[in-house]
Short mmCIF file of C-alpha atoms in Angstrom, two decimals:
data_model
loop_
_atom_site.label_atom_id
_atom_site.label_comp_id
_atom_site.label_asym_id
_atom_site.label_seq_id
_atom_site.Cartn_x
_atom_site.Cartn_y
_atom_site.Cartn_z
CA MET Q 1 0.00 0.00 0.00
CA LEU Q 2 1.13 3.53 -0.79
CA THR Q 3 0.46 6.01 2.00
CA ILE Q 4 0.85 9.57 0.72
CA THR Q 5 -0.26 13.01 1.86
CA GLN Q 6 -3.01 14.93 0.12
CA ALA Q 7 -0.54 17.77 -0.44
CA LEU Q 8 1.78 15.47 -2.44
CA VAL Q 9 -1.14 14.04 -4.44
CA ASP Q 10 -2.19 17.62 -5.25
CA GLN Q 11 1.36 18.50 -6.40
CA ILE Q 12 1.63 15.42 -8.63
CA VAL Q 13 -1.79 16.04 -10.20
CA ALA Q 14 -1.01 19.76 -10.69
CA HIS Q 15 2.24 18.85 -12.45
CA ALA Q 16 0.41 16.38 -14.71
CA ARG Q 17 -2.20 19.01 -15.60
CA LYS Q 18 0.43 21.72 -16.17
CA ASP Q 19 2.46 19.60 -18.61
CA HIS Q 20 -0.62 18.27 -20.47
CA PRO Q 21 -0.76 17.45 -23.39
CA ASP Q 22 2.79 16.12 -22.80
CA GLU Q 23 3.42 13.48 -20.16
CA ALA Q 24 4.74 14.79 -16.85
CA CYS Q 25 7.24 12.88 -14.74
CA GLY Q 26 9.03 13.12 -11.43
CA VAL Q 27 9.99 11.57 -8.13
CA VAL Q 28 8.91 11.87 -4.52
CA ALA Q 29 11.86 11.14 -2.25
CA GLY Q 30 11.78 9.99 1.34
CA PRO Q 31 14.19 9.01 4.08
CA ALA Q 32 16.17 5.90 3.09
CA GLY Q 33 14.38 2.73 4.14
CA SER Q 34 11.24 4.53 5.31
CA ASP Q 35 8.81 3.98 2.39
CA ARG Q 36 7.47 7.45 3.29
CA PRO Q 37 7.22 9.92 0.39
CA GLU Q 38 8.08 13.43 1.55
CA ARG Q 39 9.99 15.58 -0.96
CA PHE Q 40 8.33 16.37 -4.29
CA ILE Q 41 10.80 16.57 -7.19
CA PRO Q 42 9.18 17.40 -10.53
CA MET Q 43 11.39 16.48 -13.47
CA LEU Q 44 11.50 17.59 -17.08
CA ASN Q 45 10.17 15.11 -19.62
CA ALA Q 46 13.14 15.18 -21.98
CA ALA Q 47 11.04 13.47 -24.66
CA MET Q 48 8.45 16.29 -24.53
CA SER Q 49 5.89 13.82 -25.83
CA PRO Q 50 2.18 13.14 -25.20
CA THR Q 51 2.81 9.38 -25.40
CA PHE Q 52 6.22 8.85 -23.80
CA TYR Q 53 8.31 10.15 -20.94
CA GLU Q 54 12.03 10.10 -20.42
CA PHE Q 55 14.14 11.56 -17.63
CA ASP Q 56 17.06 13.61 -18.92
CA SER Q 57 20.20 11.54 -18.20
CA GLY Q 58 22.04 14.53 -16.70
CA ASP Q 59 19.08 15.44 -14.49
CA LEU Q 60 18.76 11.81 -13.40
CA LEU Q 61 22.44 11.59 -12.45
CA LYS Q 62 22.13 14.83 -10.47
CA LEU Q 63 18.98 13.52 -8.77
CA TYR Q 64 20.61 10.24 -7.66
CA ARG Q 65 23.67 12.10 -6.32
CA GLU Q 66 21.35 14.40 -4.37
CA LEU Q 67 19.34 11.46 -3.01
CA ASP Q 68 22.58 9.80 -1.93
CA ASP Q 69 23.85 13.00 -0.26
CA ARG Q 70 20.54 13.44 1.61
CA ASP Q 71 20.24 9.73 2.55
CA GLU Q 72 16.96 9.43 0.63
CA ASP Q 73 15.32 6.87 -1.62
CA PRO Q 74 13.06 7.45 -4.63
CA VAL Q 75 9.88 6.31 -2.83
CA VAL Q 76 7.50 7.30 -5.63
CA ILE Q 77 8.30 7.53 -9.33
CA TYR Q 78 5.40 9.15 -11.14
CA HIS Q 79 4.33 10.07 -14.62
CA SER Q 80 1.14 10.90 -16.45
CA HIS Q 81 -0.77 9.40 -19.32
CA THR Q 82 -2.55 12.03 -21.37
CA ALA Q 83 -4.95 9.95 -23.46
CA THR Q 84 -5.11 6.53 -21.80
CA GLU Q 85 -5.92 5.09 -18.42
CA ALA Q 86 -3.46 5.23 -15.52
CA TYR Q 87 -1.94 1.79 -16.09
CA PRO Q 88 1.71 1.00 -16.94
CA SER Q 89 2.45 0.54 -20.64
CA ARG Q 90 4.93 -2.04 -21.89
CA THR Q 91 7.50 0.75 -22.14
CA ASP Q 92 6.77 1.86 -18.56
CA ILE Q 93 7.26 -1.71 -17.37
CA SER Q 94 10.54 -2.13 -19.25
CA TYR Q 95 11.91 1.12 -17.72
CA ALA Q 96 10.88 0.27 -14.14
CA ASN Q 97 14.23 -0.34 -12.47
CA GLU Q 98 13.51 0.59 -8.85
CA PRO Q 99 11.92 -2.53 -7.32
CA GLY Q 100 11.29 -0.76 -4.00
CA ALA Q 101 9.49 2.22 -5.53
CA HIS Q 102 5.80 2.89 -5.91
CA TYR Q 103 5.07 3.67 -9.56
CA VAL Q 104 2.30 6.25 -9.61
CA LEU Q 105 0.40 6.97 -12.78
CA VAL Q 106 -1.93 9.89 -13.24
CA SER Q 107 -4.22 9.98 -16.24
CA THR Q 108 -5.26 13.45 -17.39
CA ALA Q 109 -7.86 11.89 -19.70
CA ASP Q 110 -11.33 10.97 -18.48
CA THR Q 111 -11.09 7.30 -19.44
CA ASP Q 112 -13.52 5.91 -16.88
CA GLY Q 113 -16.24 8.55 -16.69
CA LEU Q 114 -15.32 9.25 -13.06
CA GLY Q 115 -13.64 12.60 -13.57
CA GLU Q 116 -10.76 14.30 -15.26
CA PHE Q 117 -7.97 12.27 -13.68
CA GLN Q 118 -7.07 8.90 -12.21
CA PHE Q 119 -4.38 8.46 -9.55
CA ARG Q 120 -3.15 4.87 -9.23
CA SER Q 121 -0.09 3.18 -7.76
CA PHE Q 122 1.71 0.01 -8.82
CA ARG Q 123 4.66 -2.11 -7.82
CA ILE Q 124 6.69 -3.27 -10.81
CA THR Q 125 9.26 -5.99 -10.16
CA ASP Q 126 10.91 -8.10 -12.86
CA GLY Q 127 8.24 -7.09 -15.36
CA GLU Q 128 5.40 -8.06 -13.01
CA VAL Q 129 2.81 -5.32 -12.38
CA THR Q 130 0.74 -5.32 -9.18
CA GLU Q 131 -1.71 -2.54 -8.42
CA GLU Q 132 -1.73 -1.43 -4.81
CA GLU Q 133 -4.12 0.50 -2.61
CA VAL Q 134 -3.48 4.23 -2.23
CA ARG Q 135 -4.15 5.68 1.23
CA ILE Q 136 -4.29 9.48 1.23
CA VAL Q 137 -3.65 11.15 4.59
CA GLU Q 138 -3.41 14.74 5.77
CA THR Q 139 -0.12 14.15 7.65
CA TYR Q 140 2.14 11.27 8.65
#
C-alpha cells in the first residue's frame, strides 16, 4: 500500500495538468528505508511527448547524487498518461528499475467517466505489475 499526503497528491496532479498534453514525470523522495514519500521533485520530460516520458540523463544523475547525499530513496516515481488510463504501458514496465518504488500513474484523460484524472499506484518488479491501494492522509 502507498500512503501519501493529500498535499503530495495535489502536487503530482497539478504537475500532470500543467504539462498536459505532454506526459509529466518526477519523483517523490523519502528518508532511506522509510517507504514514506516526503519531498516532491518534478522532473522535465526530456522526450516532450504526449505518449512517452524520459528523464534527462544529466538530471537523473544529479537527482541520484542528491538522493545519496541526503540519505533518501526514490519512494514514488510518477508520470502521467494524457490519453489513456493510468496503467503501466509495456515501455513503462521495461523502464521500471527501482523494485522498492511505488510507480504512480496519473491519467489526465477521463477514461472511466469518473472525472478528469485517475491516480493509481503500482509495484513493478521483474516485469510483473501489481496494483496497490493508495491511502491518502493529511499528515504522517
